[in-house]
Amino acid sequence: MSDLLQRLLAERPWLLADGATGTNMFALGLQHGDAPELWNLERPDLVSQHYRSFVEAGADIVLTNTFGGTANRLKLHGAEDRVFEINRRAAELLRAVIEESGREVVCAGSVGPTGDLFEPLGALTYDEGVAAFAEQCRGLAAGGADVAWIETMSAPEELKAALEGAAQAELPVVCTMSFDTNGRTMMGLAPAQLSALAGELAPAPLAFGGNCGTGAAELVVALKRMHDAARDTDVLVAKANCGIPEFVGDSIEYNGTPELMARYAVLARDAGARIIGGCCGTTPEHIRKMKAALEATPCHAAPSLEEIVAELGEVSAKGLAEANGEGKAPARSSSRRARRRERPSA
């Protein structure tokens, strides 16, 4: 089991994660409706190019091209019998790019939702979910992944199944959930509740937080609530979408500029995140700007809601309500709200 992520977290005040996979693959020629994961076998040159762009931009953590890598998702493309091969190859390609760079970069095996609802809302049993995630994670581990990066989750049951599947493959875990304009996941979990849940998960994740969602402002607001309810030892993750998607001609583009994402990165760090990256729409250029801003800007006190809105844009009323303490989980530490852990600038 790799300890690279744990060691880097012990050595550095913050780590920079990468940006989007899907939207950057579209820029390389992927067509809507195609499975990005099949490119691991069919276009390994372009997958490696994608990985290399984020390594060269300065990311300390890069995710594999395996978000839809369970049999549940791959069956939509007739590839459900190639789960191990597809995931192993994705990790092998990233491992090769990291080794050629000469840098220490975490090879994070991306694990997304199955796309199926778990019982009692759907037909997928918990044990079937565990088996699907374990199959994917075994391929990632065989290819050299350092960690299973379980992302964009909505339901606690699916998150738990993914963690158990990763444990069967002997991979440590980072997990993130996606919060919408209601300030909660699609299945109703609030940011503070995720902090409470993280302390109950087995195995315990190395880090947890939020990704995707509806833009940088909403995610930083969720992060504040998560931080208030977290323990001092918890490592939080922020991986926000690059602004809001907009139609530009026949395509969808995200309106977050590199400058906006640089401001987001600093605010996310000051709000408590130690792993900061981008999700949909985030390019290597955004990551470069984020890295420069994090390196140049000293740590400050956690931003107020007013500062977040002023810097990053409006936040939904329900998102603000959650940030003001209407989540159901109590704070883990009474001192969290009154003080901010000071960390040295990198």
Protein backbone atom coordinates (compact mmCIF):
# COMPACT_ATOMS: atom_id res chain seq x y z
CA MET A 1 0.00 0.00 0.00
CA SER A 2 1.47 3.35 -1.05
CA ASP A 3 2.04 6.00 1.59
CA LEU A 4 2.97 8.78 -0.86
CA LEU A 5 -0.11 10.91 -0.20
CA GLN A 6 0.25 10.61 3.58
CA ARG A 7 3.92 11.59 3.35
CA LEU A 8 3.28 14.60 1.14
CA LEU A 9 0.52 15.79 3.47
CA ALA A 10 2.95 15.48 6.39
CA GLU A 11 5.59 17.50 4.54
CA ARG A 12 3.52 20.28 2.94
CA PRO A 13 0.79 22.69 4.08
CA TRP A 14 -1.31 22.09 0.95
CA LEU A 15 -1.32 19.94 -2.18
CA LEU A 16 -2.56 20.90 -5.62
CA ALA A 17 -4.86 18.43 -7.37
CA ASP A 18 -5.53 18.46 -11.11
CA GLY A 19 -8.50 19.79 -13.09
CA ALA A 20 -11.19 18.26 -15.27
CA THR A 21 -10.90 15.00 -17.16
CA GLY A 22 -14.04 14.94 -19.31
CA THR A 23 -14.01 18.52 -20.59
CA ASN A 24 -10.30 18.34 -21.38
CA MET A 25 -10.82 15.06 -23.21
CA PHE A 26 -13.48 16.76 -25.33
CA ALA A 27 -10.89 19.38 -26.24
CA LEU A 28 -8.65 16.54 -27.43
CA GLY A 29 -11.38 15.18 -29.69
CA LEU A 30 -13.59 12.95 -27.57
CA GLN A 31 -17.14 13.00 -28.90
CA HIS A 32 -20.25 13.41 -26.77
CA GLY A 33 -21.67 9.99 -25.96
CA ASP A 34 -18.29 8.26 -26.19
CA ALA A 35 -16.73 6.63 -23.13
CA PRO A 36 -13.53 8.45 -22.11
CA GLU A 37 -12.37 5.26 -20.39
CA LEU A 38 -12.12 3.38 -23.71
CA TRP A 39 -9.44 5.86 -24.76
CA ASN A 40 -7.13 4.18 -22.24
CA LEU A 41 -6.96 1.31 -24.75
CA GLU A 42 -7.78 3.02 -28.04
CA ARG A 43 -5.97 6.39 -27.71
CA PRO A 44 -3.34 5.99 -24.98
CA ASP A 45 -1.28 8.77 -26.60
CA LEU A 46 -4.03 11.32 -25.96
CA VAL A 47 -4.70 10.06 -22.45
CA SER A 48 -0.99 10.41 -21.66
CA GLN A 49 -1.03 13.90 -23.20
CA HIS A 50 -3.89 14.82 -20.88
CA TYR A 51 -2.06 13.51 -17.82
CA ARG A 52 1.17 15.22 -18.85
CA SER A 53 -0.54 18.60 -19.22
CA PHE A 54 -1.51 18.60 -15.54
CA VAL A 55 1.80 17.24 -14.30
CA GLU A 56 3.57 20.00 -16.21
CA ALA A 57 1.12 22.57 -14.81
CA GLY A 58 2.32 21.69 -11.32
CA ALA A 59 -0.35 19.34 -9.96
CA ASP A 60 0.74 17.19 -7.03
CA ILE A 61 -2.21 14.81 -7.52
CA VAL A 62 -3.49 13.65 -10.92
CA LEU A 63 -6.59 11.50 -11.40
CA THR A 64 -6.78 8.57 -13.78
CA ASN A 65 -9.20 8.52 -16.72
CA THR A 66 -11.51 6.05 -14.98
CA PHE A 67 -14.43 8.03 -13.54
CA GLY A 68 -16.92 5.67 -15.22
CA GLY A 69 -14.74 2.60 -14.77
CA THR A 70 -17.16 0.24 -13.04
CA ALA A 71 -18.88 -2.53 -14.97
CA ASN A 72 -22.17 -0.72 -14.28
CA ARG A 73 -21.04 2.26 -16.38
CA LEU A 74 -18.96 0.41 -18.94
CA LYS A 75 -21.85 -1.88 -19.84
CA LEU A 76 -23.42 1.12 -21.58
CA HIS A 77 -20.58 0.83 -24.09
CA GLY A 78 -20.38 -2.96 -24.22
CA ALA A 79 -17.17 -3.02 -22.20
CA GLU A 80 -18.32 -4.46 -18.89
CA ASP A 81 -16.00 -7.45 -19.32
CA ARG A 82 -12.93 -5.20 -19.64
CA VAL A 83 -13.07 -3.44 -16.27
CA PHE A 84 -9.74 -4.69 -14.95
CA GLU A 85 -7.91 -4.05 -18.22
CA ILE A 86 -9.28 -0.54 -18.69
CA ASN A 87 -8.53 0.57 -15.16
CA ARG A 88 -5.10 -1.03 -15.02
CA ARG A 89 -4.09 0.61 -18.28
CA ALA A 90 -5.28 4.04 -17.13
CA ALA A 91 -3.10 3.84 -14.04
CA GLU A 92 -0.14 2.46 -15.99
CA LEU A 93 -0.27 5.40 -18.40
CA LEU A 94 -0.37 7.93 -15.57
CA ARG A 95 2.42 6.15 -13.69
CA ALA A 96 4.63 6.32 -16.79
CA VAL A 97 3.99 10.07 -17.20
CA ILE A 98 4.80 10.68 -13.54
CA GLU A 99 8.01 8.71 -13.74
CA GLU A 100 9.19 10.58 -16.83
CA SER A 101 8.52 13.90 -15.08
CA GLY A 102 10.95 13.19 -12.26
CA ARG A 103 8.50 14.70 -9.74
CA GLU A 104 6.63 13.14 -6.86
CA VAL A 105 3.01 13.11 -8.03
CA VAL A 106 0.21 11.04 -6.55
CA CYS A 107 -1.38 8.62 -9.03
CA ALA A 108 -5.02 8.82 -7.91
CA GLY A 109 -7.40 6.22 -9.27
CA SER A 110 -10.65 8.00 -10.09
CA VAL A 111 -13.74 6.09 -8.92
CA GLY A 112 -17.10 7.64 -9.79
CA PRO A 113 -20.67 6.56 -9.01
CA THR A 114 -22.06 3.41 -10.59
CA GLY A 115 -24.98 5.34 -12.05
CA ASP A 116 -27.38 2.88 -10.39
CA LEU A 117 -29.54 3.48 -7.32
CA PHE A 118 -28.94 1.30 -4.30
CA GLU A 119 -31.72 -0.55 -2.51
CA PRO A 120 -34.37 0.37 -1.43
CA LEU A 121 -34.57 3.20 -3.99
CA GLY A 122 -33.19 1.03 -6.79
CA ALA A 123 -32.23 -2.51 -7.67
CA LEU A 124 -28.50 -2.46 -6.83
CA THR A 125 -27.68 -4.28 -3.61
CA TYR A 126 -24.91 -3.12 -1.30
CA ASP A 127 -22.90 -6.29 -1.91
CA GLU A 128 -23.20 -5.83 -5.69
CA GLY A 129 -21.94 -2.29 -5.32
CA VAL A 130 -18.96 -3.41 -3.25
CA ALA A 131 -18.11 -6.05 -5.86
CA ALA A 132 -18.28 -3.52 -8.70
CA PHE A 133 -15.99 -1.06 -6.93
CA ALA A 134 -13.59 -3.81 -5.85
CA GLU A 135 -13.20 -4.99 -9.44
CA GLN A 136 -12.40 -1.48 -10.59
CA CYS A 137 -10.00 -0.80 -7.73
CA ARG A 138 -8.10 -4.04 -8.30
CA GLY A 139 -7.36 -2.87 -11.83
CA LEU A 140 -6.24 0.54 -10.57
CA ALA A 141 -4.00 -1.04 -7.95
CA ALA A 142 -2.45 -3.39 -10.52
CA GLY A 143 -1.62 -0.40 -12.70
CA GLY A 144 0.18 1.42 -9.90
CA ALA A 145 -2.40 3.76 -8.36
CA ASP A 146 -1.34 5.20 -5.00
CA VAL A 147 -4.87 5.85 -3.80
CA ALA A 148 -8.51 5.33 -4.77
CA TRP A 149 -10.03 8.77 -5.36
CA ILE A 150 -13.76 8.20 -4.82
CA GLU A 151 -15.51 11.27 -6.22
CA THR A 152 -18.81 12.97 -7.02
CA MET A 153 -20.74 10.74 -4.64
CA SER A 154 -24.23 11.58 -3.45
CA ALA A 155 -25.45 8.71 -1.26
CA PRO A 156 -23.74 7.52 1.95
CA GLU A 157 -24.51 3.90 1.04
CA GLU A 158 -22.66 4.13 -2.26
CA LEU A 159 -19.74 5.92 -0.63
CA LYS A 160 -19.45 3.15 1.97
CA ALA A 161 -19.60 0.48 -0.74
CA ALA A 162 -16.83 2.22 -2.69
CA LEU A 163 -14.62 2.42 0.41
CA GLU A 164 -15.14 -1.28 1.09
CA GLY A 165 -14.32 -2.11 -2.52
CA ALA A 166 -11.12 -0.05 -2.35
CA ALA A 167 -10.15 -1.79 0.89
CA GLN A 168 -10.47 -5.17 -0.83
CA ALA A 169 -7.94 -3.91 -3.38
CA GLU A 170 -5.71 -2.62 -0.53
CA LEU A 171 -5.89 0.98 -1.71
CA PRO A 172 -6.08 3.92 0.70
CA VAL A 173 -8.94 6.30 -0.04
CA VAL A 174 -9.78 9.95 -0.61
CA CYS A 175 -13.49 10.67 -1.03
CA THR A 176 -15.50 13.66 -2.17
CA MET A 177 -19.21 14.30 -2.54
CA SER A 178 -20.99 16.77 -4.79
CA PHE A 179 -23.13 19.51 -3.21
CA ASP A 180 -25.74 21.37 -5.26
CA THR A 181 -27.55 24.69 -4.91
CA ASN A 182 -29.59 23.23 -2.04
CA GLY A 183 -26.36 23.07 -0.08
CA ARG A 184 -26.63 19.26 0.03
CA THR A 185 -25.92 16.27 -2.16
CA MET A 186 -28.64 14.97 -4.47
CA MET A 187 -29.50 12.40 -1.79
CA GLY A 188 -29.78 15.05 0.93
CA LEU A 189 -26.43 14.87 2.78
CA ALA A 190 -25.24 18.23 4.15
CA PRO A 191 -21.54 19.23 4.33
CA ALA A 192 -21.51 19.05 8.12
CA GLN A 193 -23.02 15.57 7.93
CA LEU A 194 -20.17 14.46 5.67
CA SER A 195 -17.68 15.50 8.36
CA ALA A 196 -19.60 13.39 10.87
CA LEU A 197 -19.87 10.47 8.44
CA ALA A 198 -16.14 10.53 7.67
CA GLY A 199 -15.35 9.71 11.29
CA GLU A 200 -17.52 6.60 11.05
CA LEU A 201 -16.25 5.25 7.74
CA ALA A 202 -14.13 2.10 7.69
CA PRO A 203 -11.50 2.22 6.51
CA ALA A 204 -11.09 5.88 7.39
CA PRO A 205 -10.36 8.08 4.35
CA LEU A 206 -7.07 9.93 4.20
CA ALA A 207 -9.03 13.04 3.16
CA PHE A 208 -12.59 14.00 2.30
CA GLY A 209 -14.45 16.97 0.92
CA GLY A 210 -16.41 18.29 -2.03
CA ASN A 211 -16.05 18.30 -5.79
CA CYS A 212 -18.02 19.31 -8.87
CA GLY A 213 -21.32 20.93 -7.82
CA THR A 214 -22.35 24.35 -9.08
CA GLY A 215 -19.23 26.48 -9.01
CA ALA A 216 -16.45 27.73 -6.80
CA ALA A 217 -18.50 29.96 -4.49
CA GLU A 218 -20.97 27.22 -3.55
CA LEU A 219 -18.17 24.75 -2.86
CA VAL A 220 -16.18 27.12 -0.63
CA VAL A 221 -19.33 27.86 1.35
CA ALA A 222 -19.91 24.11 1.79
CA LEU A 223 -16.27 23.73 2.77
CA LYS A 224 -16.68 26.26 5.59
CA ARG A 225 -19.52 24.25 7.09
CA MET A 226 -17.57 21.03 6.63
CA HIS A 227 -14.55 22.55 8.37
CA ASP A 228 -16.63 23.75 11.32
CA ALA A 229 -17.85 20.19 11.91
CA ALA A 230 -14.54 18.42 11.26
CA ARG A 231 -11.88 17.23 13.67
CA ASP A 232 -8.50 18.96 13.89
CA THR A 233 -6.85 15.94 12.28
CA ASP A 234 -9.20 15.79 9.28
CA VAL A 235 -7.79 16.68 5.84
CA LEU A 236 -10.33 18.47 3.65
CA VAL A 237 -10.52 18.51 -0.15
CA ALA A 238 -11.91 21.22 -2.44
CA LYS A 239 -12.22 20.48 -6.16
CA ALA A 240 -14.72 22.98 -7.57
CA ASN A 241 -16.11 23.36 -11.04
CA CYS A 242 -14.57 26.16 -13.06
CA GLY A 243 -17.45 28.60 -12.83
CA ILE A 244 -20.81 27.88 -14.42
CA PRO A 245 -21.41 26.10 -17.77
CA GLU A 246 -22.72 28.28 -20.60
CA PHE A 247 -23.61 27.58 -24.21
CA VAL A 248 -21.09 29.13 -26.61
CA GLY A 249 -22.27 28.34 -30.11
CA ASP A 250 -22.88 24.60 -30.23
CA SER A 251 -20.68 23.74 -27.26
CA ILE A 252 -20.73 24.20 -23.49
CA GLU A 253 -17.94 26.20 -21.88
CA TYR A 254 -17.31 27.06 -18.24
CA ASN A 255 -17.11 30.75 -17.45
CA GLY A 256 -14.49 30.57 -14.69
CA THR A 257 -11.34 32.41 -15.68
CA PRO A 258 -7.86 31.41 -14.48
CA GLU A 259 -7.93 34.52 -12.28
CA LEU A 260 -11.22 33.48 -10.64
CA MET A 261 -9.91 29.97 -10.00
CA ALA A 262 -6.75 31.44 -8.49
CA ARG A 263 -8.87 33.43 -6.03
CA TYR A 264 -10.94 30.33 -5.32
CA ALA A 265 -7.81 28.29 -4.55
CA VAL A 266 -6.63 30.79 -1.94
CA LEU A 267 -10.09 31.11 -0.35
CA ALA A 268 -10.49 27.32 -0.26
CA ARG A 269 -7.13 26.95 1.48
CA ASP A 270 -8.02 29.64 4.01
CA ALA A 271 -11.42 28.00 4.57
CA GLY A 272 -9.69 24.79 5.64
CA ALA A 273 -8.83 22.74 2.54
CA ARG A 274 -5.40 21.14 2.33
CA ILE A 275 -6.00 19.51 -1.07
CA ILE A 276 -7.21 21.99 -3.68
CA GLY A 277 -7.96 21.42 -7.34
CA GLY A 278 -10.60 21.94 -9.99
CA CYS A 279 -13.37 19.87 -11.53
CA CYS A 280 -15.45 20.40 -14.69
CA GLY A 281 -14.02 23.03 -17.02
CA THR A 282 -10.70 23.37 -15.20
CA THR A 283 -7.74 23.35 -17.59
CA PRO A 284 -3.98 23.14 -17.02
CA GLU A 285 -3.83 26.93 -17.38
CA HIS A 286 -6.26 27.30 -14.48
CA ILE A 287 -4.09 24.95 -12.41
CA ARG A 288 -0.95 26.98 -13.17
CA LYS A 289 -2.66 30.15 -11.96
CA MET A 290 -3.96 28.38 -8.86
CA LYS A 291 -0.48 27.11 -8.00
CA ALA A 292 1.06 30.55 -8.44
CA ALA A 293 -1.59 32.15 -6.24
CA LEU A 294 -1.22 29.58 -3.48
CA GLU A 295 2.54 30.00 -3.47
CA ALA A 296 2.41 33.80 -3.47
CA THR A 297 -0.41 34.42 -0.99
CA PRO A 298 0.13 33.95 2.75
CA CYS A 299 -2.50 32.14 4.81
CA HIS A 300 -5.26 34.32 6.25
CA ALA A 301 -8.23 33.78 8.52
CA ALA A 302 -11.12 31.84 7.06
CA PRO A 303 -13.10 34.03 4.63
CA SER A 304 -16.52 35.31 5.59
CA LEU A 305 -19.56 34.53 3.47
CA GLU A 306 -19.51 38.14 2.28
CA GLU A 307 -15.89 37.77 1.14
CA ILE A 308 -16.66 34.54 -0.71
CA VAL A 309 -19.56 36.14 -2.57
CA ALA A 310 -17.53 39.26 -3.37
CA GLU A 311 -14.63 37.24 -4.75
CA LEU A 312 -16.35 34.28 -6.41
CA GLY A 313 -19.98 35.21 -7.09
CA GLU A 314 -23.43 34.60 -5.69
CA VAL A 315 -24.43 31.65 -3.53
CA SER A 316 -27.92 30.14 -3.42
CA ALA A 317 -30.14 30.94 -0.44
CA LYS A 318 -30.20 27.29 0.62
CA GLY A 319 -26.44 27.05 0.31
CA LEU A 320 -26.09 30.07 2.58
CA ALA A 321 -28.56 28.56 5.04
CA GLU A 322 -26.45 25.40 5.27
CA ALA A 323 -23.32 27.49 5.77
CA ASN A 324 -25.00 29.35 8.60
CA GLY A 325 -25.44 26.15 10.55
CA GLU A 326 -28.67 24.50 9.51
CA GLY A 327 -27.04 21.13 8.76
CA LYS A 328 -27.98 18.41 11.22
CA ALA A 329 -24.50 17.40 12.32
CA PRO A 330 -23.00 19.21 15.35
CA ALA A 331 -19.50 20.60 15.29
CA ARG A 332 -16.85 18.09 16.29
CA SER A 333 -14.67 20.62 18.12
CA SER A 334 -15.98 23.69 19.92
CA SER A 335 -12.69 25.46 19.25
CA ARG A 336 -13.01 25.06 15.47
CA ARG A 337 -15.35 28.00 15.09
CA ALA A 338 -13.26 30.30 17.24
CA ARG A 339 -9.86 29.69 15.77
CA ARG A 340 -8.14 28.88 12.51
CA ARG A 341 -5.20 26.53 12.24
CA GLU A 342 -2.29 28.58 10.98
CA ARG A 343 -0.07 26.81 8.47
CA PRO A 344 3.07 28.06 6.82
CA SER A 345 2.84 29.22 3.24
CA ALA A 346 4.39 26.86 0.73
